[in-house]
PDB file with SEQRES, HELIX, SHEET and CRYST1 records, atoms N, CA, C and O in Angstrom:
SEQRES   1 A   57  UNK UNK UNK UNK UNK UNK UNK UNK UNK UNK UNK UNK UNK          
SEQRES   2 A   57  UNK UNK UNK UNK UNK UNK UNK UNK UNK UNK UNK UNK UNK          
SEQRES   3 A   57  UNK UNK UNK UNK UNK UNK UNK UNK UNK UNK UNK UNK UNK          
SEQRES   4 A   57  UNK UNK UNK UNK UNK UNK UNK UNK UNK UNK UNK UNK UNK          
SEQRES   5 A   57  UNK UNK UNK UNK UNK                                          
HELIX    1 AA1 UNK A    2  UNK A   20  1                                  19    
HELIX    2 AA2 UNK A   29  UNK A   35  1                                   7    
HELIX    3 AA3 UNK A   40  UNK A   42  5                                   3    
HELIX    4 AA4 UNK A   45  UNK A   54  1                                  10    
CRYST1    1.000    1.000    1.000  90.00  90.00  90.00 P 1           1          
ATOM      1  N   UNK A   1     -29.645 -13.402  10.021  1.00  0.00           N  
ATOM      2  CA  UNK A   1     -29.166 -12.963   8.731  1.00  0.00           C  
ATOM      3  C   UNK A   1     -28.283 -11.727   8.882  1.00  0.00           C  
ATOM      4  O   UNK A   1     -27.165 -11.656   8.371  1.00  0.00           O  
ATOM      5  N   UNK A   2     -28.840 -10.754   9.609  1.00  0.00           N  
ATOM      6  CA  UNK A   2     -28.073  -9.456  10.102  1.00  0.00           C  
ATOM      7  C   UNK A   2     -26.858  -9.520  10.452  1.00  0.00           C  
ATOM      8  O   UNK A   2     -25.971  -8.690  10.256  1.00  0.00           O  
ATOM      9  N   UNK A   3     -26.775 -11.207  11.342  1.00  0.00           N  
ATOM     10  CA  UNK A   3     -25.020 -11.087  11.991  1.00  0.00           C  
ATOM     11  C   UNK A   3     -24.187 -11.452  10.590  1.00  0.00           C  
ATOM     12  O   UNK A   3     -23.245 -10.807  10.129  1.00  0.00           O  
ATOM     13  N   UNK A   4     -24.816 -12.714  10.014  1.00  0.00           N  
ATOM     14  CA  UNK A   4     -24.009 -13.442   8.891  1.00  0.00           C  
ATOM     15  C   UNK A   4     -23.362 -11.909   8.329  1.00  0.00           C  
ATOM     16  O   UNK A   4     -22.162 -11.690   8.499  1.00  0.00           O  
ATOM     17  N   UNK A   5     -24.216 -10.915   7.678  1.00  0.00           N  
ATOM     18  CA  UNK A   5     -23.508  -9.950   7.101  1.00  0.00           C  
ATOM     19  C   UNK A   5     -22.614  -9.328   7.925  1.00  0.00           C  
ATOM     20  O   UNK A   5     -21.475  -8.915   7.706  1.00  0.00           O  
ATOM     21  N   UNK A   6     -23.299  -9.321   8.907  1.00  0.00           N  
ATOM     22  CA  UNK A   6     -22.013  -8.260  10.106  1.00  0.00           C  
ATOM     23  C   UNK A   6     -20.628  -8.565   9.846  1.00  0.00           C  
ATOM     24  O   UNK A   6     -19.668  -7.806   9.714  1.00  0.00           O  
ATOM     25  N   UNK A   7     -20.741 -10.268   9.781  1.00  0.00           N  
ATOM     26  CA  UNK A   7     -18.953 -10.962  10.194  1.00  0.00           C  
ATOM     27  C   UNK A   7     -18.740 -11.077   8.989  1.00  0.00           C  
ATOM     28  O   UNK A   7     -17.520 -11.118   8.827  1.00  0.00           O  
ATOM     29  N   UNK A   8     -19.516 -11.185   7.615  1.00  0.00           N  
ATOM     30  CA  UNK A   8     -18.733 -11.052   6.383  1.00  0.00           C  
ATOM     31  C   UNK A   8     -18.045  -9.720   5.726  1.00  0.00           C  
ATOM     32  O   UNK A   8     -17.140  -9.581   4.903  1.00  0.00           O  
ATOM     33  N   UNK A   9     -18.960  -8.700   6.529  1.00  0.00           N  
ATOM     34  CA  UNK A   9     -18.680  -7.715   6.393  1.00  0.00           C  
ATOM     35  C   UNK A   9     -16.884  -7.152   7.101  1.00  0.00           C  
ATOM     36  O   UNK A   9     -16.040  -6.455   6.537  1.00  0.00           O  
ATOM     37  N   UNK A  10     -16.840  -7.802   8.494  1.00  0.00           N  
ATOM     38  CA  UNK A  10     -16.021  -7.776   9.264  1.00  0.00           C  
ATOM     39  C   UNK A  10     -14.746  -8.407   8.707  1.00  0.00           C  
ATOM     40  O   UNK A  10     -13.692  -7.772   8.740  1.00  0.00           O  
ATOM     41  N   UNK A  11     -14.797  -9.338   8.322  1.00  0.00           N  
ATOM     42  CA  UNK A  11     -13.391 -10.466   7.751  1.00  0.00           C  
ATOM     43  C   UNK A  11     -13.347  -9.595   6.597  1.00  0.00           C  
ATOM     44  O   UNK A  11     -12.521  -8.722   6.862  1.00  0.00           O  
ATOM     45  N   UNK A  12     -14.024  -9.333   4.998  1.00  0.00           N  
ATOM     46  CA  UNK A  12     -13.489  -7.880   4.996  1.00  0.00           C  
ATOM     47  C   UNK A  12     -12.657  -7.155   4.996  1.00  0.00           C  
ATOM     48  O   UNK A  12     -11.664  -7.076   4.272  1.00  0.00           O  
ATOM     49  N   UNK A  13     -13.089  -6.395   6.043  1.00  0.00           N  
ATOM     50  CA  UNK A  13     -12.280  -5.180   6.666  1.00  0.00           C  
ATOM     51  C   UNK A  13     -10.532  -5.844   7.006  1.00  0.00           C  
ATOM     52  O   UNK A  13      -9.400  -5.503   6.667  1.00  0.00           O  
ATOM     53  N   UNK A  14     -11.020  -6.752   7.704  1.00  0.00           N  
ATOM     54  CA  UNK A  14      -9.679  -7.463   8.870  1.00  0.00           C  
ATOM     55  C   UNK A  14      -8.669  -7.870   7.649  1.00  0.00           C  
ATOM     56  O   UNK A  14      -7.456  -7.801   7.849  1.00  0.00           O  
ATOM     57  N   UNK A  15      -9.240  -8.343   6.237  1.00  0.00           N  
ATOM     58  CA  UNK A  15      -8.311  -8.669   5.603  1.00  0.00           C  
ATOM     59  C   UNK A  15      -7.822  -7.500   4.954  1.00  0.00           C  
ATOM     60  O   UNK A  15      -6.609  -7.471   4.746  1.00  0.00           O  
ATOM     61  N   UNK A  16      -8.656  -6.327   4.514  1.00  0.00           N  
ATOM     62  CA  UNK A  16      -7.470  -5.214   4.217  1.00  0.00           C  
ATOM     63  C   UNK A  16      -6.972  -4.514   4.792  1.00  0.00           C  
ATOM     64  O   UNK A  16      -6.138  -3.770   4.277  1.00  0.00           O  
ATOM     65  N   UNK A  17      -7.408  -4.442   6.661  1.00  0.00           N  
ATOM     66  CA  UNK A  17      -6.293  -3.910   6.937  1.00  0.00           C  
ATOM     67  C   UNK A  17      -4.885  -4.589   7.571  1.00  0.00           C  
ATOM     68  O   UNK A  17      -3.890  -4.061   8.066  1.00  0.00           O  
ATOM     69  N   UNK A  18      -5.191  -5.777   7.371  1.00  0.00           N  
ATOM     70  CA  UNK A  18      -3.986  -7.090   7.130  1.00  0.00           C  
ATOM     71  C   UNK A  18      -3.163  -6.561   6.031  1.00  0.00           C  
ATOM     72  O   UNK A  18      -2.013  -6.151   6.186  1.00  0.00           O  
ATOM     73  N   UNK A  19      -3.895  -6.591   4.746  1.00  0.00           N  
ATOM     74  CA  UNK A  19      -2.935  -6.189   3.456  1.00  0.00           C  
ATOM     75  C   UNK A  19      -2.171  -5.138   3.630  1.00  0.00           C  
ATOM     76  O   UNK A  19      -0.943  -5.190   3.565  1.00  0.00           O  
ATOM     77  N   UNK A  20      -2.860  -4.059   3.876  1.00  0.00           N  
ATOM     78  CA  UNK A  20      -2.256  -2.670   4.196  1.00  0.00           C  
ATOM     79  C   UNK A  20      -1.025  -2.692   4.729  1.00  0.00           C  
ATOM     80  O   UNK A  20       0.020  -2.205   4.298  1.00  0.00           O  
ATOM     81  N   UNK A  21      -1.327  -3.530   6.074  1.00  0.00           N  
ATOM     82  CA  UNK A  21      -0.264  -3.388   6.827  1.00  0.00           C  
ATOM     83  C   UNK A  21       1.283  -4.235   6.404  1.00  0.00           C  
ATOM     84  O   UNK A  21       2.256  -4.322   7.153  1.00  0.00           O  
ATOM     85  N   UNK A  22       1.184  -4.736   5.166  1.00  0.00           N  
ATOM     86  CA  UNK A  22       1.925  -6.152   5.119  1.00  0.00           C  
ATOM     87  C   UNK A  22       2.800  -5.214   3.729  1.00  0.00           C  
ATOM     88  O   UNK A  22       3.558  -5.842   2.990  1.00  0.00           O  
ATOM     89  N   UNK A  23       2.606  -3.936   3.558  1.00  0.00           N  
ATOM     90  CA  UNK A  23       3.140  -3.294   1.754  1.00  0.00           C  
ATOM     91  C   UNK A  23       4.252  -2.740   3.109  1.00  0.00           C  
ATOM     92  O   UNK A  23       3.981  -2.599   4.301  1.00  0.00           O  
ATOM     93  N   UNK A  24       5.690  -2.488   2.306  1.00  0.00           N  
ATOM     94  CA  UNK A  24       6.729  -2.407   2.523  1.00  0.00           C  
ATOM     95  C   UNK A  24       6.903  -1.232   3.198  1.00  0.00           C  
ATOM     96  O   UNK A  24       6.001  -0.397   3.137  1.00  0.00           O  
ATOM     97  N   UNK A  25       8.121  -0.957   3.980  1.00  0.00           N  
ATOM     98  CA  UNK A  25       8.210   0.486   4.606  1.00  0.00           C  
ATOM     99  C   UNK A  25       8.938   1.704   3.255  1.00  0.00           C  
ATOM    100  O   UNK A  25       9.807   1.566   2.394  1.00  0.00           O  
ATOM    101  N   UNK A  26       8.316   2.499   3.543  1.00  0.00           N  
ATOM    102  CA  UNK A  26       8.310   4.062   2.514  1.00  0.00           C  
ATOM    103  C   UNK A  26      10.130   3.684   2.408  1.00  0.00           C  
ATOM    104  O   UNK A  26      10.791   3.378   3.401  1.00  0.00           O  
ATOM    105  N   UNK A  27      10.476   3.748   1.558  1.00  0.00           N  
ATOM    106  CA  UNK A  27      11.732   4.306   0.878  1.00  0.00           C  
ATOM    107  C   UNK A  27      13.140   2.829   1.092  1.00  0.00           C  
ATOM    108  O   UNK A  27      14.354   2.958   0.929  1.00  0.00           O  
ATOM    109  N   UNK A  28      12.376   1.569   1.487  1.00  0.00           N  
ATOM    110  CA  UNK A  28      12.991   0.051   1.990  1.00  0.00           C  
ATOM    111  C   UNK A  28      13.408  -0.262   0.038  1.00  0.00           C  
ATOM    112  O   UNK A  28      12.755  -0.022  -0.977  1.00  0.00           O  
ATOM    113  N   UNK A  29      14.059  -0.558   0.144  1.00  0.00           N  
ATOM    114  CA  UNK A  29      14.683  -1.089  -1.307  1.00  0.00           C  
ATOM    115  C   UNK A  29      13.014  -2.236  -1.669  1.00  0.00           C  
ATOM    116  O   UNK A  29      12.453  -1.927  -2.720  1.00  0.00           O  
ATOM    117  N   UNK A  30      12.580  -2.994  -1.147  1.00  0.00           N  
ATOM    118  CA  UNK A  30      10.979  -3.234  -1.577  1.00  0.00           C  
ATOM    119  C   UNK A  30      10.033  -2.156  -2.236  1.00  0.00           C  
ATOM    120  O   UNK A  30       9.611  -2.209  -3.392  1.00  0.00           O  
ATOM    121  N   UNK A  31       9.761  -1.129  -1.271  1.00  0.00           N  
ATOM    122  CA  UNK A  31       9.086  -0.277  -2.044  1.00  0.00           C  
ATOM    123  C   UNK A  31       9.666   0.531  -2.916  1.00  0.00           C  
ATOM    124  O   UNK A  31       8.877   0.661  -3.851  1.00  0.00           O  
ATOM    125  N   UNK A  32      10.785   1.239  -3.133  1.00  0.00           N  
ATOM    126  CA  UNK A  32      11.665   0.974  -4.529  1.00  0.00           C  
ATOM    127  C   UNK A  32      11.120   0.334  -5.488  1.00  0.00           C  
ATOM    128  O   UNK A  32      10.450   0.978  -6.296  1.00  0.00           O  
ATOM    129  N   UNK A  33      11.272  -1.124  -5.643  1.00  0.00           N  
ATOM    130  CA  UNK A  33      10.576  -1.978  -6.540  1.00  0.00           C  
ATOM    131  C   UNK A  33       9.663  -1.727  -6.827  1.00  0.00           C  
ATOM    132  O   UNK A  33       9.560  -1.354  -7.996  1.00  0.00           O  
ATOM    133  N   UNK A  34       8.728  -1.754  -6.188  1.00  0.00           N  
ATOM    134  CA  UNK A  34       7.468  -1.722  -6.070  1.00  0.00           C  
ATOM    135  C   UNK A  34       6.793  -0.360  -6.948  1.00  0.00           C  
ATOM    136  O   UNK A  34       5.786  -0.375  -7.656  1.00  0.00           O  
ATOM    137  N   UNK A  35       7.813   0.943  -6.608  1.00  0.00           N  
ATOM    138  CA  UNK A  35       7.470   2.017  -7.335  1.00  0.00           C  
ATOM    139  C   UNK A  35       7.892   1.746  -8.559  1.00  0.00           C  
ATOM    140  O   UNK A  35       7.105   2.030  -9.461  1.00  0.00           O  
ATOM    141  N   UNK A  36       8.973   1.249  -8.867  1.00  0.00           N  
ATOM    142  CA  UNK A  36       9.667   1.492  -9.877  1.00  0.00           C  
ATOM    143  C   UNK A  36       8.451   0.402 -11.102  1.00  0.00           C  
ATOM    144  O   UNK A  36       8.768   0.368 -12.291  1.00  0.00           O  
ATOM    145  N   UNK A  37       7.440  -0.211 -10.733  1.00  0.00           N  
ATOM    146  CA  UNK A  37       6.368  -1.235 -11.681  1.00  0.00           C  
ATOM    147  C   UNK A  37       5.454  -0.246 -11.780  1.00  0.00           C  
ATOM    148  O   UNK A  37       4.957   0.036 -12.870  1.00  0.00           O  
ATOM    149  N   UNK A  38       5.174   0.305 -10.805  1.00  0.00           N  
ATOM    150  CA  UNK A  38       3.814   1.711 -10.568  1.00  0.00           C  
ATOM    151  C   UNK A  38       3.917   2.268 -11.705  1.00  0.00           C  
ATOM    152  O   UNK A  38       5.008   2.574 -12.186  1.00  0.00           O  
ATOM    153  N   UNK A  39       2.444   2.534 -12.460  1.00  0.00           N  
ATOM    154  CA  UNK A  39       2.624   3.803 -13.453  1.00  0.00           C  
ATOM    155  C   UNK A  39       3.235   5.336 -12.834  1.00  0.00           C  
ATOM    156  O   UNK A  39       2.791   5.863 -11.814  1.00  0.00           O  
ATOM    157  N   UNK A  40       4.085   5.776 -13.488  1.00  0.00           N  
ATOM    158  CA  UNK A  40       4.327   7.137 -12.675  1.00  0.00           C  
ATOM    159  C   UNK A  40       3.003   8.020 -12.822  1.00  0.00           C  
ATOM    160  O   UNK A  40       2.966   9.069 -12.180  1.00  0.00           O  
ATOM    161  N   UNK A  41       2.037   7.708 -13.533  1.00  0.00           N  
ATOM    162  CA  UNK A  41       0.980   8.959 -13.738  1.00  0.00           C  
ATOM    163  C   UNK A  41       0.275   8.615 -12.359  1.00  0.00           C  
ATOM    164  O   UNK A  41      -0.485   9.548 -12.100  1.00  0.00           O  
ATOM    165  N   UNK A  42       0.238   7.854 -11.588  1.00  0.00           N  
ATOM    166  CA  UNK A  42      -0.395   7.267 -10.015  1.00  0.00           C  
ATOM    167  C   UNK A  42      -0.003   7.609  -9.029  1.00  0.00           C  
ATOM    168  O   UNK A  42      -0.513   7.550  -7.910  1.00  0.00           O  
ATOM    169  N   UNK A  43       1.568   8.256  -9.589  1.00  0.00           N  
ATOM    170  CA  UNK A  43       2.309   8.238  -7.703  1.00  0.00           C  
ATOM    171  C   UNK A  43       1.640   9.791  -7.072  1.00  0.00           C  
ATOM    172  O   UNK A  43       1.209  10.681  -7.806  1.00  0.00           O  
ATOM    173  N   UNK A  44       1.671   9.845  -5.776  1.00  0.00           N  
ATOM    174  CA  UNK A  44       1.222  11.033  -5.839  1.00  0.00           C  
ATOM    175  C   UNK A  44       2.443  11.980  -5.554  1.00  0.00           C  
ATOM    176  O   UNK A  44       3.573  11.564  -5.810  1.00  0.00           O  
ATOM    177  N   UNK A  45       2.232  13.423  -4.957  1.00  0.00           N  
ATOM    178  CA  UNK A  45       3.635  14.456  -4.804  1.00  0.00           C  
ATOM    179  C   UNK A  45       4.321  13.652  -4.018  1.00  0.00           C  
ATOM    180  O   UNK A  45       5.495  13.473  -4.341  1.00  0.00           O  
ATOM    181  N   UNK A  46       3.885  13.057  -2.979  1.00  0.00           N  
ATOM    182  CA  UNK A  46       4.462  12.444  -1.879  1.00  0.00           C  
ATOM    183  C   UNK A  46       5.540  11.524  -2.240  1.00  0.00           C  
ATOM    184  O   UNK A  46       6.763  11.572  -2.110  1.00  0.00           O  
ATOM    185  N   UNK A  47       4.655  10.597  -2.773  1.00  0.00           N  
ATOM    186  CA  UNK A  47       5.384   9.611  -3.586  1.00  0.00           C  
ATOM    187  C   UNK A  47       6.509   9.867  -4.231  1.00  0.00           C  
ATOM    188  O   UNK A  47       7.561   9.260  -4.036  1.00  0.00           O  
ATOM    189  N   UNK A  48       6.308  10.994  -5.221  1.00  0.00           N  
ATOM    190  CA  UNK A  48       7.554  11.197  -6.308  1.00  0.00           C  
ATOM    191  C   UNK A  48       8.803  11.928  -5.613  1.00  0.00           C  
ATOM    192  O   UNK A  48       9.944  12.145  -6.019  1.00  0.00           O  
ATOM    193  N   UNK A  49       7.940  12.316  -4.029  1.00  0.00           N  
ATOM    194  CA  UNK A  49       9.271  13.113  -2.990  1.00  0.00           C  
ATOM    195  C   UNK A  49       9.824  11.688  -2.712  1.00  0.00           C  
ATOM    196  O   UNK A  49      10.971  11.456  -3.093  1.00  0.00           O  
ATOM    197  N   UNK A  50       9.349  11.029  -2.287  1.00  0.00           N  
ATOM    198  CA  UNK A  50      10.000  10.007  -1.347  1.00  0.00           C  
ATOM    199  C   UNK A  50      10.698   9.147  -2.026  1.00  0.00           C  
ATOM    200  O   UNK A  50      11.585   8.582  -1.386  1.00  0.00           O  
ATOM    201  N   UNK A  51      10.557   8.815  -3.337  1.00  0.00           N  
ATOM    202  CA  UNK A  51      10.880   7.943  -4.440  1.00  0.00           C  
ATOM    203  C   UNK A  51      11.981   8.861  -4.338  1.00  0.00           C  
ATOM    204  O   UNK A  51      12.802   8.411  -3.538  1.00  0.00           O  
ATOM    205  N   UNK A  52      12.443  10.313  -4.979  1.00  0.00           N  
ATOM    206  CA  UNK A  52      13.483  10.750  -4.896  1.00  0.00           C  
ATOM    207  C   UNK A  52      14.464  11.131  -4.315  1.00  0.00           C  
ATOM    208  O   UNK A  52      15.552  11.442  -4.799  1.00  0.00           O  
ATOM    209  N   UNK A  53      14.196  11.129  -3.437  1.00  0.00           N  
ATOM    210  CA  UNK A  53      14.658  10.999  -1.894  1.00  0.00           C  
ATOM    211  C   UNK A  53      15.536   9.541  -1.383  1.00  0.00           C  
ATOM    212  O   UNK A  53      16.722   9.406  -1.081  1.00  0.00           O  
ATOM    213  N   UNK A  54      14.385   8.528  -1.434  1.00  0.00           N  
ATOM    214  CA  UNK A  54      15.530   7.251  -1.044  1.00  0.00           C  
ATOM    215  C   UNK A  54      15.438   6.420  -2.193  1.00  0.00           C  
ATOM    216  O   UNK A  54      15.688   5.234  -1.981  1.00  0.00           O  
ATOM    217  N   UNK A  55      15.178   6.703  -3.220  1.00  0.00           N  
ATOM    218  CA  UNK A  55      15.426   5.884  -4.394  1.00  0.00           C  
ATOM    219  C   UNK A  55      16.111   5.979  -5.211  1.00  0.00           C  
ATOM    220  O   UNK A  55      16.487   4.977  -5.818  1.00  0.00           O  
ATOM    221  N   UNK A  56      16.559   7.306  -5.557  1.00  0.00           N  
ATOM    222  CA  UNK A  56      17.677   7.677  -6.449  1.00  0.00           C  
ATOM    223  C   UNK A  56      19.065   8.242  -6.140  1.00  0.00           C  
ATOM    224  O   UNK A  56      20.028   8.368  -6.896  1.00  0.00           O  
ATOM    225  N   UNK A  57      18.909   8.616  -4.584  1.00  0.00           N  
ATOM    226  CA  UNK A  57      20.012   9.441  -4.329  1.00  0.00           C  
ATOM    227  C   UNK A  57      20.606   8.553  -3.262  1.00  0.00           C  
ATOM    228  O   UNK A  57      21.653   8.877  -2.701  1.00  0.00           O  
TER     229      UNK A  57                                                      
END                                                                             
């Protein structure tokens, strides 16, 4: 029973850090998009640097 959870536990993990890895590179006309659907009350400082940075200028 212990393993069953182990490997459900495991696939999981493997699938978000699959997802993670699969969201667009910082400032790619994708994540652009992507910000531009985002509530702005979510982005963080970072975000609203980098958004301004390769998104508007």
């Amino acid at each position: 029973m212990a393993k069953t959870n182990l490997k459900k536990i495991l696939a999981v993990v493997s699938l978000t850090v699959f997802a993670a890895g699969c969201s667009p590179e910082v400032g790619s006309e994708g994540w652009c998009e992507d910000m531009k659907k985002q509530e702005k009350g979510s982005w963080t400082a970072d975000d609203a640097g980098n958004f301004a940075k390769h998104c508007l200028m």
